[in-house]
Amino acid sequence: MTDAEVDALGEETPLLEGLRTARAIRRLKTDSVPERLIRKVCEAGTFGPSGGNRQPWIFVAVTEPERRAFIAKRYRKRFHAYIHPAIEKAESDPNFPPVKVRNMKAALHLADHLHEAPVLLFVAGWTRGGSPQSQALFPCIQNILLACRAVGLGASLTTVHLADGPEIDAYLGLSEDTPSCALLPIGWPKGRHGRPPRASVDEKLYFERVPEGQIGRRRG
Ligand SMILES: Cc1cc2nc3c(=O)[nH]c(=O)nc-3n(C[C@H](O)[C@H](O)[C@H](O)COP(=O)(O)O)c2cc1C
């Protein structure tokens, strides 16, 4: 892929159609992703909002096989411990929505193949008052996911690595002042982008005030 081809990629993708079809892509080809394209999706992240425009984000793209394996080994262990009880519980409940079981199995597939994802992109950030500026990092992360959708890359948002956060951050050269917040495994998709399953906005949107008894406990 030439620099000009990378630069042109995704520039014509309609914003709203792109974001409606940016489902989590967890089955990835092993083909490499040009560094220029990694730069391009990270640049999209830098256009996110942040308090006082502090732009606290730092990106670390891990592409070397042995370094991906180091991270994947830890992710897989943590994910298995979390997901197997959840899948067993879901499968024993006849009312559990099959779409959610499929989502769990896709997440398990990602965990088992994480080392094969050509790019493990970490988004980290400067802390403020000792805590990570995750409120500023998540819009940035979402921009990266949308940029991946626009250029045709598959990606998903994960945080399981945080269970081994200090060890992985040290491995990435991140300090206590700049902990990682999310890991986006990125690569060319095996499947296609498409609409993720979502409840209708009509079940979520209220104008002016939520009617009595409509949702949970009132705040006053
Ligand atoms: C804060 C956050 C953390 C997440 N962590 C993980 C994770 O560690 N592993 C994973 O497979 N999915 C994780 N997910 C869920 C997926 O990224 C995805 O959003 C979800 O499965 C729905 O997929 P869909 O958009 O294709 O419907 C996380 C989502 C959020 C918002």
mmCIF file of C-alpha atoms and ligand atoms in Angstrom:
data_model
loop_
_atom_site.group_PDB
_atom_site.id
_atom_site.type_symbol
_atom_site.label_atom_id
_atom_site.label_comp_id
_atom_site.label_asym_id
_atom_site.label_seq_id
_atom_site.Cartn_x
_atom_site.Cartn_y
_atom_site.Cartn_z
ATOM 1 C CA MET A 1 0.000 0.000 0.000
ATOM 2 C CA THR A 2 1.493 3.342 -1.032
ATOM 3 C CA ASP A 3 1.500 6.409 1.226
ATOM 4 C CA ALA A 4 -0.997 8.054 -1.129
ATOM 5 C CA GLU A 5 -3.330 5.043 -0.861
ATOM 6 C CA VAL A 6 -3.141 5.103 2.931
ATOM 7 C CA ASP A 7 -3.786 8.846 2.958
ATOM 8 C CA ALA A 8 -6.882 8.432 0.770
ATOM 9 C CA LEU A 9 -8.285 5.502 2.740
ATOM 10 C CA GLY A 10 -11.533 6.226 4.577
ATOM 11 C CA GLU A 11 -11.715 9.883 3.575
ATOM 12 C CA GLU A 12 -15.028 9.292 1.799
ATOM 13 C CA THR A 13 -16.703 7.161 4.474
ATOM 14 C CA PRO A 14 -19.915 8.910 5.599
ATOM 15 C CA LEU A 15 -19.614 9.740 9.294
ATOM 16 C CA LEU A 16 -23.039 8.601 10.506
ATOM 17 C CA GLU A 17 -23.188 5.449 8.401
ATOM 18 C CA GLY A 18 -19.660 4.638 9.571
ATOM 19 C CA LEU A 19 -20.483 4.978 13.239
ATOM 20 C CA ARG A 20 -23.694 2.955 12.892
ATOM 21 C CA THR A 21 -21.700 0.060 11.461
ATOM 22 C CA ALA A 22 -18.648 0.180 13.719
ATOM 23 C CA ARG A 23 -19.355 -3.073 15.540
ATOM 24 C CA ALA A 24 -16.611 -4.781 17.529
ATOM 25 C CA ILE A 25 -14.495 -6.777 15.062
ATOM 26 C CA ARG A 26 -12.732 -9.566 16.932
ATOM 27 C CA ARG A 27 -11.794 -11.927 14.142
ATOM 28 C CA LEU A 28 -8.730 -10.449 12.493
ATOM 29 C CA LYS A 29 -6.411 -11.480 9.693
ATOM 30 C CA THR A 30 -2.726 -11.724 10.554
ATOM 31 C CA ASP A 31 -1.643 -9.457 7.656
ATOM 32 C CA SER A 32 0.344 -6.462 8.834
ATOM 33 C CA VAL A 33 -1.041 -2.932 8.971
ATOM 34 C CA PRO A 34 1.097 -0.089 7.541
ATOM 35 C CA GLU A 35 2.592 2.151 10.235
ATOM 36 C CA ARG A 36 1.239 5.131 8.359
ATOM 37 C CA LEU A 37 -2.268 3.763 8.807
ATOM 38 C CA ILE A 38 -1.736 3.229 12.534
ATOM 39 C CA ARG A 39 -0.604 6.839 12.667
ATOM 40 C CA LYS A 40 -3.717 7.901 10.767
ATOM 41 C CA VAL A 41 -6.198 6.257 13.152
ATOM 42 C CA CYS A 42 -4.277 7.581 16.170
ATOM 43 C CA GLU A 43 -4.389 11.043 14.654
ATOM 44 C CA ALA A 44 -8.197 10.728 14.574
ATOM 45 C CA GLY A 45 -7.967 10.039 18.313
ATOM 46 C CA THR A 46 -6.133 13.307 18.867
ATOM 47 C CA PHE A 47 -9.134 15.231 17.591
ATOM 48 C CA GLY A 48 -11.181 14.105 20.596
ATOM 49 C CA PRO A 49 -12.226 16.553 23.303
ATOM 50 C CA SER A 50 -10.405 16.842 26.638
ATOM 51 C CA GLY A 51 -10.789 19.043 29.698
ATOM 52 C CA GLY A 52 -8.920 22.311 29.147
ATOM 53 C CA ASN A 53 -7.713 20.776 25.869
ATOM 54 C CA ARG A 54 -4.993 19.025 27.876
ATOM 55 C CA GLN A 55 -4.801 16.167 25.340
ATOM 56 C CA PRO A 56 -3.567 13.652 27.920
ATOM 57 C CA TRP A 57 -3.363 10.698 25.494
ATOM 58 C CA ILE A 58 -0.345 8.600 24.649
ATOM 59 C CA PHE A 59 -0.478 5.750 22.124
ATOM 60 C CA VAL A 60 1.730 2.668 22.141
ATOM 61 C CA ALA A 61 1.354 0.350 19.135
ATOM 62 C CA VAL A 62 2.792 -3.093 19.776
ATOM 63 C CA THR A 63 3.507 -4.997 16.565
ATOM 64 C CA GLU A 64 6.487 -7.270 17.228
ATOM 65 C CA PRO A 65 5.306 -10.906 17.573
ATOM 66 C CA GLU A 66 7.122 -11.711 20.812
ATOM 67 C CA ARG A 67 5.893 -8.499 22.418
ATOM 68 C CA ARG A 68 2.311 -9.222 21.341
ATOM 69 C CA ALA A 69 2.677 -12.727 22.798
ATOM 70 C CA PHE A 70 3.782 -11.315 26.166
ATOM 71 C CA ILE A 71 0.643 -9.213 26.362
ATOM 72 C CA ALA A 72 -1.702 -11.843 24.896
ATOM 73 C CA LYS A 73 -0.581 -14.462 27.421
ATOM 74 C CA ARG A 74 -1.633 -12.251 30.299
ATOM 75 C CA TYR A 75 -4.859 -11.103 28.644
ATOM 76 C CA ARG A 76 -5.899 -14.684 27.826
ATOM 77 C CA LYS A 77 -5.390 -15.887 31.390
ATOM 78 C CA ARG A 78 -7.459 -13.060 32.870
ATOM 79 C CA PHE A 79 -10.161 -13.315 30.235
ATOM 80 C CA HIS A 80 -10.603 -17.082 30.658
ATOM 81 C CA ALA A 81 -11.001 -16.660 34.419
ATOM 82 C CA TYR A 82 -13.722 -14.099 33.784
ATOM 83 C CA ILE A 83 -15.613 -15.508 30.793
ATOM 84 C CA HIS A 84 -15.990 -19.255 31.420
ATOM 85 C CA PRO A 85 -18.212 -18.890 34.498
ATOM 86 C CA ALA A 86 -20.198 -16.252 32.597
ATOM 87 C CA ILE A 87 -20.694 -18.497 29.533
ATOM 88 C CA GLU A 88 -21.665 -21.480 31.695
ATOM 89 C CA LYS A 89 -24.217 -19.386 33.545
ATOM 90 C CA ALA A 90 -25.587 -17.970 30.288
ATOM 91 C CA GLU A 91 -25.893 -21.375 28.627
ATOM 92 C CA SER A 92 -27.745 -22.839 31.596
ATOM 93 C CA ASP A 93 -30.316 -20.046 31.441
ATOM 94 C CA PRO A 94 -32.861 -20.703 28.648
ATOM 95 C CA ASN A 95 -33.880 -17.040 28.689
ATOM 96 C CA PHE A 96 -30.360 -15.697 28.169
ATOM 97 C CA PRO A 97 -30.298 -13.883 24.803
ATOM 98 C CA PRO A 98 -28.329 -15.912 22.193
ATOM 99 C CA VAL A 99 -26.932 -12.657 20.790
ATOM 100 C CA LYS A 100 -25.130 -12.080 24.093
ATOM 101 C CA VAL A 101 -23.718 -15.613 24.115
ATOM 102 C CA ARG A 102 -22.406 -14.976 20.578
ATOM 103 C CA ASN A 103 -20.789 -11.764 21.802
ATOM 104 C CA MET A 104 -19.092 -13.612 24.665
ATOM 105 C CA LYS A 105 -17.812 -16.296 22.309
ATOM 106 C CA ALA A 106 -16.442 -13.672 19.931
ATOM 107 C CA ALA A 107 -14.691 -12.040 22.878
ATOM 108 C CA LEU A 108 -13.270 -15.450 23.843
ATOM 109 C CA HIS A 109 -12.050 -15.942 20.282
ATOM 110 C CA LEU A 110 -10.272 -12.599 20.484
ATOM 111 C CA ALA A 111 -8.642 -13.592 23.772
ATOM 112 C CA ASP A 112 -7.437 -16.880 22.305
ATOM 113 C CA HIS A 113 -6.052 -15.196 19.181
ATOM 114 C CA LEU A 114 -4.862 -11.904 20.607
ATOM 115 C CA HIS A 115 -1.213 -12.669 19.832
ATOM 116 C CA GLU A 116 -2.178 -12.936 16.144
ATOM 117 C CA ALA A 117 -3.695 -9.456 15.941
ATOM 118 C CA PRO A 118 -1.112 -7.450 13.989
ATOM 119 C CA VAL A 119 -1.448 -4.358 16.158
ATOM 120 C CA LEU A 120 -2.110 -4.130 19.878
ATOM 121 C CA LEU A 121 -2.751 -0.451 20.331
ATOM 122 C CA PHE A 122 -2.670 0.854 23.887
ATOM 123 C CA VAL A 123 -4.193 4.180 24.789
ATOM 124 C CA ALA A 124 -2.645 5.634 27.913
ATOM 125 C CA GLY A 125 -2.826 9.033 29.479
ATOM 126 C CA TRP A 126 -1.446 11.477 31.949
ATOM 127 C CA THR A 127 -3.096 11.213 35.329
ATOM 128 C CA ARG A 128 -4.671 14.125 37.101
ATOM 129 C CA GLY A 129 -4.722 14.207 40.892
ATOM 130 C CA GLY A 130 -3.469 10.636 40.830
ATOM 131 C CA SER A 131 -6.288 9.197 38.723
ATOM 132 C CA PRO A 132 -6.193 8.410 35.013
ATOM 133 C CA GLN A 133 -8.005 10.913 32.830
ATOM 134 C CA SER A 134 -10.265 8.197 31.473
ATOM 135 C CA GLN A 135 -13.035 10.704 30.806
ATOM 136 C CA ALA A 136 -10.758 12.325 28.250
ATOM 137 C CA LEU A 137 -9.359 9.078 26.936
ATOM 138 C CA PHE A 138 -12.651 7.423 26.014
ATOM 139 C CA PRO A 139 -13.728 10.000 23.404
ATOM 140 C CA CYS A 140 -10.228 9.657 21.943
ATOM 141 C CA ILE A 141 -10.568 5.862 21.933
ATOM 142 C CA GLN A 142 -13.961 6.063 20.255
ATOM 143 C CA ASN A 143 -12.499 8.312 17.550
ATOM 144 C CA ILE A 144 -9.830 5.682 16.901
ATOM 145 C CA LEU A 145 -12.475 2.951 16.647
ATOM 146 C CA LEU A 146 -14.440 5.076 14.187
ATOM 147 C CA ALA A 147 -11.338 5.845 12.164
ATOM 148 C CA CYS A 148 -10.596 2.115 11.989
ATOM 149 C CA ARG A 149 -14.129 1.597 10.695
ATOM 150 C CA ALA A 150 -13.648 4.363 8.103
ATOM 151 C CA VAL A 151 -10.393 2.948 6.715
ATOM 152 C CA GLY A 152 -11.656 -0.653 6.768
ATOM 153 C CA LEU A 153 -9.679 -1.947 9.746
ATOM 154 C CA GLY A 154 -11.286 -4.173 12.356
ATOM 155 C CA ALA A 155 -10.949 -3.134 15.993
ATOM 156 C CA SER A 156 -12.554 -3.480 19.382
ATOM 157 C CA LEU A 157 -12.287 -1.870 22.776
ATOM 158 C CA THR A 158 -10.851 -3.988 25.579
ATOM 159 C CA THR A 159 -9.737 -3.353 29.147
ATOM 160 C CA VAL A 160 -9.046 -6.846 30.547
ATOM 161 C CA HIS A 161 -5.297 -6.160 30.523
ATOM 162 C CA LEU A 162 -5.856 -3.652 33.343
ATOM 163 C CA ALA A 163 -5.860 -6.617 35.749
ATOM 164 C CA ASP A 164 -2.132 -6.768 34.986
ATOM 165 C CA GLY A 165 -1.914 -3.028 34.444
ATOM 166 C CA PRO A 166 1.323 -2.161 36.313
ATOM 167 C CA GLU A 167 3.250 -5.077 34.779
ATOM 168 C CA ILE A 168 2.045 -4.368 31.248
ATOM 169 C CA ASP A 169 2.534 -0.617 31.601
ATOM 170 C CA ALA A 170 6.124 -1.173 32.729
ATOM 171 C CA TYR A 171 6.626 -3.480 29.737
ATOM 172 C CA LEU A 172 5.360 -0.705 27.467
ATOM 173 C CA GLY A 173 7.618 1.881 29.051
ATOM 174 C CA LEU A 174 4.676 3.698 30.613
ATOM 175 C CA SER A 175 5.182 5.277 34.007
ATOM 176 C CA GLU A 176 2.809 5.454 36.980
ATOM 177 C CA ASP A 177 1.906 8.938 35.753
ATOM 178 C CA THR A 178 0.763 7.637 32.382
ATOM 179 C CA PRO A 179 -1.115 4.354 32.920
ATOM 180 C CA SER A 180 -2.780 2.572 30.041
ATOM 181 C CA CYS A 181 -6.546 2.769 29.917
ATOM 182 C CA ALA A 182 -7.532 0.539 26.988
ATOM 183 C CA LEU A 183 -6.153 -1.956 24.530
ATOM 184 C CA LEU A 184 -7.471 -1.943 20.970
ATOM 185 C CA PRO A 185 -6.518 -5.048 18.985
ATOM 186 C CA ILE A 186 -6.461 -3.881 15.361
ATOM 187 C CA GLY A 187 -6.141 -5.684 12.036
ATOM 188 C CA TRP A 188 -7.859 -6.360 8.743
ATOM 189 C CA PRO A 189 -11.247 -7.954 9.446
ATOM 190 C CA LYS A 190 -12.054 -11.547 8.522
ATOM 191 C CA GLY A 191 -15.750 -10.652 8.453
ATOM 192 C CA ARG A 192 -17.457 -7.419 7.579
ATOM 193 C CA HIS A 193 -18.367 -4.300 9.425
ATOM 194 C CA GLY A 194 -22.048 -4.016 10.170
ATOM 195 C CA ARG A 195 -24.662 -2.790 12.553
ATOM 196 C CA PRO A 196 -24.224 -4.081 16.094
ATOM 197 C CA PRO A 197 -27.342 -5.268 17.955
ATOM 198 C CA ARG A 198 -28.809 -2.294 19.799
ATOM 199 C CA ALA A 199 -32.120 -1.458 21.449
ATOM 200 C CA SER A 200 -34.049 1.235 19.648
ATOM 201 C CA VAL A 201 -33.212 4.775 20.645
ATOM 202 C CA ASP A 202 -36.939 5.164 21.312
ATOM 203 C CA GLU A 203 -36.457 3.014 24.418
ATOM 204 C CA LYS A 204 -33.685 5.330 25.626
ATOM 205 C CA LEU A 205 -34.670 8.876 24.727
ATOM 206 C CA TYR A 206 -36.878 11.170 26.811
ATOM 207 C CA PHE A 207 -37.555 14.830 26.330
ATOM 208 C CA GLU A 208 -37.486 17.174 29.324
ATOM 209 C CA ARG A 209 -38.077 14.550 32.055
ATOM 210 C CA VAL A 210 -38.265 10.798 32.526
ATOM 211 C CA PRO A 211 -41.881 9.817 33.315
ATOM 212 C CA GLU A 212 -42.588 8.486 36.827
ATOM 213 C CA GLY A 213 -41.694 4.822 37.313
ATOM 214 C CA GLN A 214 -40.074 4.536 33.884
ATOM 215 C CA ILE A 215 -36.523 3.739 34.965
ATOM 216 C CA GLY A 216 -34.894 2.719 38.250
ATOM 217 C CA ARG A 217 -34.833 4.920 41.307
ATOM 218 C CA ARG A 218 -35.283 8.663 40.970
ATOM 219 C CA ARG A 219 -32.644 11.145 41.984
ATOM 220 C CA GLY A 220 -35.164 13.648 43.333
HETATM 221 C C1 LIG B 1 -15.120 0.173 28.924
HETATM 222 C C2 LIG B 1 -15.276 -1.070 28.098
HETATM 223 C C3 LIG B 1 -14.434 -2.150 28.321
HETATM 224 C C4 LIG B 1 -14.536 -3.301 27.550
HETATM 225 N N1 LIG B 1 -13.645 -4.334 27.760
HETATM 226 C C5 LIG B 1 -13.695 -5.413 26.942
HETATM 227 C C6 LIG B 1 -12.689 -6.427 27.047
HETATM 228 O O1 LIG B 1 -11.777 -6.361 27.853
HETATM 229 N N2 LIG B 1 -12.761 -7.477 26.182
HETATM 230 C C7 LIG B 1 -13.750 -7.588 25.259
HETATM 231 O O2 LIG B 1 -13.745 -8.560 24.484
HETATM 232 N N3 LIG B 1 -14.721 -6.656 25.157
HETATM 233 C C8 LIG B 1 -14.708 -5.568 25.968
HETATM 234 N N4 LIG B 1 -15.667 -4.585 25.851
HETATM 235 C C9 LIG B 1 -16.862 -4.799 25.005
HETATM 236 C C10 LIG B 1 -16.634 -4.632 23.512
HETATM 237 O O3 LIG B 1 -15.659 -3.685 23.230
HETATM 238 C C11 LIG B 1 -17.924 -4.296 22.729
HETATM 239 O O4 LIG B 1 -18.254 -2.951 22.931
HETATM 240 C C12 LIG B 1 -19.123 -5.099 23.107
HETATM 241 O O5 LIG B 1 -18.843 -6.461 23.098
HETATM 242 C C13 LIG B 1 -20.284 -4.814 22.144
HETATM 243 O O6 LIG B 1 -19.904 -5.178 20.846
HETATM 244 P P1 LIG B 1 -20.694 -4.587 19.596
HETATM 245 O O7 LIG B 1 -20.407 -3.107 19.594
HETATM 246 O O8 LIG B 1 -20.145 -5.301 18.396
HETATM 247 O O9 LIG B 1 -22.137 -4.878 19.835
HETATM 248 C C14 LIG B 1 -15.557 -3.415 26.579
HETATM 249 C C15 LIG B 1 -16.407 -2.318 26.354
HETATM 250 C C16 LIG B 1 -16.272 -1.159 27.093
HETATM 251 C C17 LIG B 1 -17.187 -0.001 26.833
#
